[in-house]
PDB file of C-alpha atoms in Angstrom:
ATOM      1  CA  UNK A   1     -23.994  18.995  16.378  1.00  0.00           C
ATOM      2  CA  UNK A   2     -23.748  18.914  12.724  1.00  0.00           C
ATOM      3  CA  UNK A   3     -23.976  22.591  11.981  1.00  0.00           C
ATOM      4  CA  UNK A   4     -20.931  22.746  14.329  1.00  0.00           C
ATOM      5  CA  UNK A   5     -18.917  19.830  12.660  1.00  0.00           C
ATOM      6  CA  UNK A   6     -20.009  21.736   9.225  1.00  0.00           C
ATOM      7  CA  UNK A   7     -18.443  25.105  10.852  1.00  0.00           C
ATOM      8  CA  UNK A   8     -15.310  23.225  11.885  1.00  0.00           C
ATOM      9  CA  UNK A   9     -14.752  21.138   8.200  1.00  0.00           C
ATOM     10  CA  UNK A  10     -15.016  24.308   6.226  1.00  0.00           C
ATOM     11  CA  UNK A  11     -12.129  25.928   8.704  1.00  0.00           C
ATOM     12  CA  UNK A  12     -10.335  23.137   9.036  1.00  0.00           C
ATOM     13  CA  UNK A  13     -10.261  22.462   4.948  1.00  0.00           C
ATOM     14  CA  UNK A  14      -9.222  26.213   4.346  1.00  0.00           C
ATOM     15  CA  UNK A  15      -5.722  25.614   6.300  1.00  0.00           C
ATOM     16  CA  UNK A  16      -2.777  23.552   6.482  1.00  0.00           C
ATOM     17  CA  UNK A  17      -2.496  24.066  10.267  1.00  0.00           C
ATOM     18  CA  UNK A  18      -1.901  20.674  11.966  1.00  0.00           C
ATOM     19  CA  UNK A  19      -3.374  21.926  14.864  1.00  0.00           C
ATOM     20  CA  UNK A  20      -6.491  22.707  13.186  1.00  0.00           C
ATOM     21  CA  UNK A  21      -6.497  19.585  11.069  1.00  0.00           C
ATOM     22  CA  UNK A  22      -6.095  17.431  14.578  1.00  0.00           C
ATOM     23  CA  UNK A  23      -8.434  19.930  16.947  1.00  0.00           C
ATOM     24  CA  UNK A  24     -11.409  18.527  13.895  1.00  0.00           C
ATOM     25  CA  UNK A  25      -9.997  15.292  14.169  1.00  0.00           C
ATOM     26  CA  UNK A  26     -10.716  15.023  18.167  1.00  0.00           C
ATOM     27  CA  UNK A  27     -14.317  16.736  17.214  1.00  0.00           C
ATOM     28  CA  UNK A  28     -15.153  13.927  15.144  1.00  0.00           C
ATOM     29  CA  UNK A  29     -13.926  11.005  17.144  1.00  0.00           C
ATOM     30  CA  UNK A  30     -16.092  12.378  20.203  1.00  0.00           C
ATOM     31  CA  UNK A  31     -19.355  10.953  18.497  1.00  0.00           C
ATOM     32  CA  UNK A  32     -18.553   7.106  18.811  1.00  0.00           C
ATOM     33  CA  UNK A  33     -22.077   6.422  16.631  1.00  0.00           C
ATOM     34  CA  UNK A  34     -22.809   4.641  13.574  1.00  0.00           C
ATOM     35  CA  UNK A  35     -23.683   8.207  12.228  1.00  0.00           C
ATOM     36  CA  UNK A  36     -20.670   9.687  13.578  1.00  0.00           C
ATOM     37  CA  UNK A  37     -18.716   7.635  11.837  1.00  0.00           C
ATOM     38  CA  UNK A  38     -20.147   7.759   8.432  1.00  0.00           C
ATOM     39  CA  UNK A  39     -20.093  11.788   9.013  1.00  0.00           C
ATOM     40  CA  UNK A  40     -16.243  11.000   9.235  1.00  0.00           C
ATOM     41  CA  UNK A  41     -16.074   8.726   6.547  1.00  0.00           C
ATOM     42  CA  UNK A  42     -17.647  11.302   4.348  1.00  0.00           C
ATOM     43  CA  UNK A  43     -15.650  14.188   5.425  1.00  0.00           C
ATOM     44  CA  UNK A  44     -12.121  11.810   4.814  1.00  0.00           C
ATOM     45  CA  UNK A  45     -13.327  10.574   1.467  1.00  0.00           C
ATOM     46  CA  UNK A  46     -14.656  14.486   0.050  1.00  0.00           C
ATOM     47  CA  UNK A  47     -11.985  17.067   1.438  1.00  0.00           C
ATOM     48  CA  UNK A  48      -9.275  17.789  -1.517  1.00  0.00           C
ATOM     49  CA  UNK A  49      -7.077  19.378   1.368  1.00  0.00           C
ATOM     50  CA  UNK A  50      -4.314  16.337   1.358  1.00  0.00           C
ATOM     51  CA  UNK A  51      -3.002  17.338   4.930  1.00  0.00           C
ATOM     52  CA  UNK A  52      -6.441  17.185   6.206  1.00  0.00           C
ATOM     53  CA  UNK A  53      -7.270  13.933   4.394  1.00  0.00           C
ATOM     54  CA  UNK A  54      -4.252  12.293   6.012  1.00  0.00           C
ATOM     55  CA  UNK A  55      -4.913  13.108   8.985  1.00  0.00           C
ATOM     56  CA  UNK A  56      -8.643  12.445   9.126  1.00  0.00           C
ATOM     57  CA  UNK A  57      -7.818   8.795   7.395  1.00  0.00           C
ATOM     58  CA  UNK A  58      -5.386   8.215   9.792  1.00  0.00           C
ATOM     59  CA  UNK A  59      -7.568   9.041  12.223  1.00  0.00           C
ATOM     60  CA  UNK A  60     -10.323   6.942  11.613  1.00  0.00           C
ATOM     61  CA  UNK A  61      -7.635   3.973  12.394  1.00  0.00           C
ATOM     62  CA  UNK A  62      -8.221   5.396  16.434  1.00  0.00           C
ATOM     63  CA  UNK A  63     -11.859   4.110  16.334  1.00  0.00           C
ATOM     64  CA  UNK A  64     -10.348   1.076  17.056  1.00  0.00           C
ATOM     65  CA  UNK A  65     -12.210  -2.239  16.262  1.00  0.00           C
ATOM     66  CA  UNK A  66     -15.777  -0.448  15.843  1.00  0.00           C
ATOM     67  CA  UNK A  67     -14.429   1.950  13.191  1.00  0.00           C
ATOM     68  CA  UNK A  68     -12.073  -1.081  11.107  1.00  0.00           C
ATOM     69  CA  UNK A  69     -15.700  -3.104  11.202  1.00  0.00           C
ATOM     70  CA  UNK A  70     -17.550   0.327   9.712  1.00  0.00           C
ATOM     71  CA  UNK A  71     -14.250   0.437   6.737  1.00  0.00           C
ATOM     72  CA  UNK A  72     -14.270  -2.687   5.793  1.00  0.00           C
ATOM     73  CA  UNK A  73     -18.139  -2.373   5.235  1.00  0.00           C
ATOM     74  CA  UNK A  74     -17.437  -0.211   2.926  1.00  0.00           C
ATOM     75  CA  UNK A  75     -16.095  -2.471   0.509  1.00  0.00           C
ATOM     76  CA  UNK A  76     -19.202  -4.305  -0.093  1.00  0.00           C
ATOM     77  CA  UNK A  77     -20.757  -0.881  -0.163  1.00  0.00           C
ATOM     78  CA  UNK A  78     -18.867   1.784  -1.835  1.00  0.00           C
ATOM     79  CA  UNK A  79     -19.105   1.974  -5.284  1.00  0.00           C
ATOM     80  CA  UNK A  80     -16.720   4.285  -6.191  1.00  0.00           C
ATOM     81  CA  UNK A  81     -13.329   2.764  -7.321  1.00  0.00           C
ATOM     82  CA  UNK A  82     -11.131   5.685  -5.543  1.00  0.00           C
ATOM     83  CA  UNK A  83     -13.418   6.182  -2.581  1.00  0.00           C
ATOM     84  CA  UNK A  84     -12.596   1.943  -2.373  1.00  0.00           C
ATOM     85  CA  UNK A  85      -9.126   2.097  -2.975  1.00  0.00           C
ATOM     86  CA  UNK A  86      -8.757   4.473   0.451  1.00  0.00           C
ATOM     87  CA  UNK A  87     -10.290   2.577   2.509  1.00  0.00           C
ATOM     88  CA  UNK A  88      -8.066  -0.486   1.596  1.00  0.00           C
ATOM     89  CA  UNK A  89      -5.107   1.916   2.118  1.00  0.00           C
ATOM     90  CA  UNK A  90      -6.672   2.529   5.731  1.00  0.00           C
ATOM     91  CA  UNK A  91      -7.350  -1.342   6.359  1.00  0.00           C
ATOM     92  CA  UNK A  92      -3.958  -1.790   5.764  1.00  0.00           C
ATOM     93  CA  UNK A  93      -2.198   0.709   7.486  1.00  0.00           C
ATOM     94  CA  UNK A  94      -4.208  -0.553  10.560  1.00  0.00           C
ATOM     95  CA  UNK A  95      -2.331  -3.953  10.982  1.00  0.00           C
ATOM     96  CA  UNK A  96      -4.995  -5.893  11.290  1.00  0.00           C
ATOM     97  CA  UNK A  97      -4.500  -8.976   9.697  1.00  0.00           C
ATOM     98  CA  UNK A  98      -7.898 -10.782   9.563  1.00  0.00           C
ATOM     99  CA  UNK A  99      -8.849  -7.693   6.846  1.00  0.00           C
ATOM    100  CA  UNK A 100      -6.749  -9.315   4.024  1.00  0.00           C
ATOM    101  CA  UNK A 101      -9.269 -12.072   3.262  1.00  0.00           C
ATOM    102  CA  UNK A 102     -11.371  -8.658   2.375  1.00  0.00           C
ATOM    103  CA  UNK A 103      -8.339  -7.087   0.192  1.00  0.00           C
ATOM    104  CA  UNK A 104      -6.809  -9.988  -1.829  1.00  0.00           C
ATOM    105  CA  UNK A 105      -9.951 -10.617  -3.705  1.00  0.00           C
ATOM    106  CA  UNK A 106      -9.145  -7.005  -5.298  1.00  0.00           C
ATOM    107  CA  UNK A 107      -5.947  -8.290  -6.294  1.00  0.00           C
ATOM    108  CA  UNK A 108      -8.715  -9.551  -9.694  1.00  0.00           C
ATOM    109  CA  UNK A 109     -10.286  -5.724  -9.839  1.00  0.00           C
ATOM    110  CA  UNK A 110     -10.447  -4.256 -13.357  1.00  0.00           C
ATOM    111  CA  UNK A 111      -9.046  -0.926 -11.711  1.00  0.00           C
ATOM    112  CA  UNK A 112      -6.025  -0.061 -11.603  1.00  0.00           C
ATOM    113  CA  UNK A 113      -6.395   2.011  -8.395  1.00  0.00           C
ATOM    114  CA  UNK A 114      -7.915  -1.019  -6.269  1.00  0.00           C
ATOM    115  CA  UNK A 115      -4.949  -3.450  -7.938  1.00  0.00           C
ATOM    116  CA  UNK A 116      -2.469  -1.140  -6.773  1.00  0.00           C
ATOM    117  CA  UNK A 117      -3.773  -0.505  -2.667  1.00  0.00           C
ATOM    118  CA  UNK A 118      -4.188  -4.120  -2.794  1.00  0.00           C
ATOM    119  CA  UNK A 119      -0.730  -5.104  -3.055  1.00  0.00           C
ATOM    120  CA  UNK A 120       0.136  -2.443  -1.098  1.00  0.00           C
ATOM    121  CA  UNK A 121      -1.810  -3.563   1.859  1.00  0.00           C
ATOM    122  CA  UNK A 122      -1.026  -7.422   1.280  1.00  0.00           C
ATOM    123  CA  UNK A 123       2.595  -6.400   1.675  1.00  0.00           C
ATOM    124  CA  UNK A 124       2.018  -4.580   4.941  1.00  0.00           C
ATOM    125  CA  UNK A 125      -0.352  -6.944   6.448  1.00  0.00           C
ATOM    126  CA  UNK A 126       0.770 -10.506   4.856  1.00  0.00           C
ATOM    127  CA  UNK A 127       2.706 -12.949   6.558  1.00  0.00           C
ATOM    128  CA  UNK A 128       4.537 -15.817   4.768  1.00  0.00           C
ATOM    129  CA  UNK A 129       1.229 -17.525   3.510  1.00  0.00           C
ATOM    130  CA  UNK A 130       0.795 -14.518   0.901  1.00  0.00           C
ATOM    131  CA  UNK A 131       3.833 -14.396  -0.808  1.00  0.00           C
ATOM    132  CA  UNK A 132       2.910 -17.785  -2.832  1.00  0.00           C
ATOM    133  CA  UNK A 133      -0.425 -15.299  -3.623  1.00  0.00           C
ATOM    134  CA  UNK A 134       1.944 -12.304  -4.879  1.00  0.00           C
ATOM    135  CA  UNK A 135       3.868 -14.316  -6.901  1.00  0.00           C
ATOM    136  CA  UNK A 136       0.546 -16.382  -8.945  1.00  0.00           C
ATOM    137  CA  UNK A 137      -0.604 -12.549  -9.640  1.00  0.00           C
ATOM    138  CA  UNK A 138       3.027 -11.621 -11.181  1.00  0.00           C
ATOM    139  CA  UNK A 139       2.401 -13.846 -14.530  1.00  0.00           C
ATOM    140  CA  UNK A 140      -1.543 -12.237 -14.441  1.00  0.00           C
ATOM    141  CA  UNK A 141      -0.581  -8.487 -13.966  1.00  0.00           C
ATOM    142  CA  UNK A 142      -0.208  -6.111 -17.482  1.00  0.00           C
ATOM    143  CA  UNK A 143       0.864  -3.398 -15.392  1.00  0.00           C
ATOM    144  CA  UNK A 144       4.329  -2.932 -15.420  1.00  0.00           C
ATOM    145  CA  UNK A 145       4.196  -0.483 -12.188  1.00  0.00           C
ATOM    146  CA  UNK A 146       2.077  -3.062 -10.563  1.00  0.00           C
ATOM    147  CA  UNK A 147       4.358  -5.894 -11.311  1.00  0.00           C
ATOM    148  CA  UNK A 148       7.068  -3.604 -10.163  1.00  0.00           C
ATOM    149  CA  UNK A 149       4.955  -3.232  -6.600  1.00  0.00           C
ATOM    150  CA  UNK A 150       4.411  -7.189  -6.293  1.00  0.00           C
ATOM    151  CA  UNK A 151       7.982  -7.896  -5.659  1.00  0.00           C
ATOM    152  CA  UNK A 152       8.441  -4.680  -3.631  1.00  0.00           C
ATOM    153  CA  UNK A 153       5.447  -6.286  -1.606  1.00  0.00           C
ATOM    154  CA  UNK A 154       7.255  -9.528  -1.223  1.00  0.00           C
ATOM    155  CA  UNK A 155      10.175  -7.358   0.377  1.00  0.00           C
ATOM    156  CA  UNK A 156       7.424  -5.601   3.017  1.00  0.00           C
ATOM    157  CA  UNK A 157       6.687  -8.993   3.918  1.00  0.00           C
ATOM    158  CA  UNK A 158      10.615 -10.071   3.922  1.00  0.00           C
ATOM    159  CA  UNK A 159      11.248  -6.804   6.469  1.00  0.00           C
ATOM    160  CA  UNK A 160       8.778  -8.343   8.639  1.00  0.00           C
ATOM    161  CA  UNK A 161       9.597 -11.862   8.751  1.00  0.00           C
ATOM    162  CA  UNK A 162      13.402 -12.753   7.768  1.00  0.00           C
ATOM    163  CA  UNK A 163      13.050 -16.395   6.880  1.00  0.00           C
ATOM    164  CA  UNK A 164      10.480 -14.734   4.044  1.00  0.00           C
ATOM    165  CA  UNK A 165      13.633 -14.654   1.720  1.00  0.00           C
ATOM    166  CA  UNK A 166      14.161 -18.503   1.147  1.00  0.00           C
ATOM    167  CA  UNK A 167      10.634 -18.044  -0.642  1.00  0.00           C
ATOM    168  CA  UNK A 168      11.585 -14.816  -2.347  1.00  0.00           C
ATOM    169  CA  UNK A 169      14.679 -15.290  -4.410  1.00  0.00           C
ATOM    170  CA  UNK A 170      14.265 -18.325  -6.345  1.00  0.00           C
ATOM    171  CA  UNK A 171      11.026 -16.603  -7.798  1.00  0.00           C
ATOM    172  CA  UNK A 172      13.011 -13.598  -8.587  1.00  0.00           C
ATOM    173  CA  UNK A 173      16.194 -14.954  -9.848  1.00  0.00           C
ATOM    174  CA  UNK A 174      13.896 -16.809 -12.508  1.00  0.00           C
ATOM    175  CA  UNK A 175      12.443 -13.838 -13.441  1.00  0.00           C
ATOM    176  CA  UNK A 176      15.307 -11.786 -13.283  1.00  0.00           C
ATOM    177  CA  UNK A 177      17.006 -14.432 -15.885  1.00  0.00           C
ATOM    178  CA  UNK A 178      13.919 -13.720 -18.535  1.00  0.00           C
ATOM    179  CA  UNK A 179      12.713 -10.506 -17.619  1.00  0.00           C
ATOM    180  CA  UNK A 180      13.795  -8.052 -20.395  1.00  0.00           C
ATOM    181  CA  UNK A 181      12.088  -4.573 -18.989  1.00  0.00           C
ATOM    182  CA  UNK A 182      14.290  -2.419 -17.423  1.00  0.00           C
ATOM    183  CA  UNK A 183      12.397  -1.022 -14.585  1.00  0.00           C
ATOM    184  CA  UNK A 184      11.111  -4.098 -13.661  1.00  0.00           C
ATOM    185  CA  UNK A 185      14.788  -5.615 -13.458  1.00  0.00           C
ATOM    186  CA  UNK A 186      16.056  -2.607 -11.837  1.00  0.00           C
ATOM    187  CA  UNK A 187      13.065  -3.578  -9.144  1.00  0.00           C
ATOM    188  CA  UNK A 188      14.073  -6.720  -8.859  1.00  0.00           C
ATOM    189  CA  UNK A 189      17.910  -6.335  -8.655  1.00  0.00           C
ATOM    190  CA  UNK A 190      17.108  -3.808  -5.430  1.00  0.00           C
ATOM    191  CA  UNK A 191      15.086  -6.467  -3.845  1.00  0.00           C
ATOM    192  CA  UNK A 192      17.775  -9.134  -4.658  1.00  0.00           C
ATOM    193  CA  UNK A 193      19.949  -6.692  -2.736  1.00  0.00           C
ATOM    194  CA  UNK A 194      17.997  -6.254   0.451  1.00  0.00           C
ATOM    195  CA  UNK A 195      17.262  -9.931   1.068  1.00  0.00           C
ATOM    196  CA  UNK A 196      20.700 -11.204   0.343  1.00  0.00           C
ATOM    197  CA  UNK A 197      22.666  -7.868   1.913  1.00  0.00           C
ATOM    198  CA  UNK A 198      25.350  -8.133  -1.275  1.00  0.00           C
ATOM    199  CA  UNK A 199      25.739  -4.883  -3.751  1.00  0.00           C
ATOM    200  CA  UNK A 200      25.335  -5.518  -7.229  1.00  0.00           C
ATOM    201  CA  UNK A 201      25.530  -1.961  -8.631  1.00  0.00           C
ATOM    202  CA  UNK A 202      22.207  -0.426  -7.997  1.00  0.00           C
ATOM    203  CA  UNK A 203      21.349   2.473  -5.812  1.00  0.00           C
ATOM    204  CA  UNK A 204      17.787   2.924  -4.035  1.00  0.00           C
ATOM    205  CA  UNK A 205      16.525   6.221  -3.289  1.00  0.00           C
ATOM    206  CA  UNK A 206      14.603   6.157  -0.183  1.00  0.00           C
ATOM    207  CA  UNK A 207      12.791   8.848  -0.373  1.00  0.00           C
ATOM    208  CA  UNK A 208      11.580   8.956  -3.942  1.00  0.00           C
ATOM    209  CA  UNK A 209      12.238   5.229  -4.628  1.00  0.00           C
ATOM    210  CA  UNK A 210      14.737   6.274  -8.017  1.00  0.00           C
ATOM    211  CA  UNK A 211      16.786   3.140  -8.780  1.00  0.00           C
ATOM    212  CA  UNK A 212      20.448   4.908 -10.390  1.00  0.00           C
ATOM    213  CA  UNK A 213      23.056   2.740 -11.673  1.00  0.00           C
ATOM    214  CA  UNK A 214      23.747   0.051 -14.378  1.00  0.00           C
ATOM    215  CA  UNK A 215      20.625  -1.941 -14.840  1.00  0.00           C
ATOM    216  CA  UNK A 216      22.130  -4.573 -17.294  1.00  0.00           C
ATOM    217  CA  UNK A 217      25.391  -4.927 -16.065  1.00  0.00           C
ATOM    218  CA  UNK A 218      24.143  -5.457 -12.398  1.00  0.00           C
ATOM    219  CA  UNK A 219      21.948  -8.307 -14.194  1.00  0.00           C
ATOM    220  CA  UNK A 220      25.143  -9.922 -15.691  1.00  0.00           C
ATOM    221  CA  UNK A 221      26.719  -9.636 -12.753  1.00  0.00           C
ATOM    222  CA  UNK A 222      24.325 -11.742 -10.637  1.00  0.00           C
ATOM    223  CA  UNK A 223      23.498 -14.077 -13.682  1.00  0.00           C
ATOM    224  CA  UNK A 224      27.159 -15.003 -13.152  1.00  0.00           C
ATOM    225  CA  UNK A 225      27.037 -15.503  -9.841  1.00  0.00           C
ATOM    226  CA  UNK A 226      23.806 -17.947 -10.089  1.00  0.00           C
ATOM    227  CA  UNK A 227      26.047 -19.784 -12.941  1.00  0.00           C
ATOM    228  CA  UNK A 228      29.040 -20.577 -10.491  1.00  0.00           C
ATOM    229  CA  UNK A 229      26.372 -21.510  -8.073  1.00  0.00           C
TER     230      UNK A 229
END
């Protein structure tokens, strides 16, 4: 069985056909057993081909509770810092919510990589309860980028639940008034935008996420408002 998933790996990695990618994909779910899932795991975590890896991460997700039980094992046994981050990524894309009390402590990790999934996943999986959380690690964070992420997190969490936005804006309209980094208004202006539906200047690409427009004068512009308030 293994010489055969070897034989189909080493085809599958040397193409970007879908239909390859996915024919390896059913091949691998077909063994339901502890081993058969760490032969996955392994495969996911080692091929460079990004199609395949997407597909075979993805995948894992269709092993249903026996194969989110297996991931978020890993945590407590992976020790590489990229091999973790993934398999936050895939505990988060599952939408499983009882695997954030296994994420958030990595909100604290020294890596960059594992900060980063982290918020990513809190803001697909969170609910109301973990926006308070977001905002305690905004004064922590160094990382620009990663500050930049926490408040796009907060908006995941505001597409999913509306009423999310009375605990949203306060936070950033305090920030916004002290914040003196650019990006990190710019960020903050956008999500301003999409909670309270009212244009302020800034455009949002949303494919690439490039914020165009006047950064400063879209501050002003809602400073003023918050003054006549």
């Amino acid at each position: 069985m293994n010489d055969n998933i070897d034989l189909s790996y080493q085809k599958a990695n040397e193409t970007d056909s879908f239909k390859v990618h996915n024919d390896f994909l059913n091949q691998l779910l077909l063994d339901t057993s502890n081993e058969g899932m760490e032969k996955h795991y392994q495969l996911f975590q080692d091929t460079q081909n990004k199609d395949l890896k997407r597909i075979l991460g993805k995948g894992f997700l269709k092993r249903g509770e026996s194969g989110l039980n297996f991931l978020s094992g890993k945590l407590n046994d992976e020790k590489d810092s990229t091999k973790k981050s993934n398999v936050i990524h895939l505990l988060g894309l599952s939408g499983v919510k009882k695997y954030l009390s296994d994420i958030t402590p990595y909100l604290d990790s020294k890596s960059y990589d594992l900060r980063y999934k982290a918020i990513v996943a809190i803001g697909w999986l969170g609910d109301t309860d973990m926006i308070a959380v977001l905002q305690s690690y905004f004064s922590k964070e160094k990382e620009v980028d990663l500050r930049c992420f926490l408040i796009t997190a907060m908006r995941q969490i505001y597409f999913r639940i509306s009423s999310a936005k009375d605990l949203i804006l306060p936070f950033l309209y305090e920030k916004l008034k002290s914040e003196s980094n650019e990006q990190l208004i710019a960020v903050i202006i956008v999500v301003i935008q999409d909670l309270t539906k009212i244009k302020y200047g800034l455009k949002e690409d949303p494919n690439s996420g490039e914020i165009s427009g006047n950064i400063i004068g879209s501050k002003e512009k809602i400073i003023k408002k918050l003054n006549l308030l």
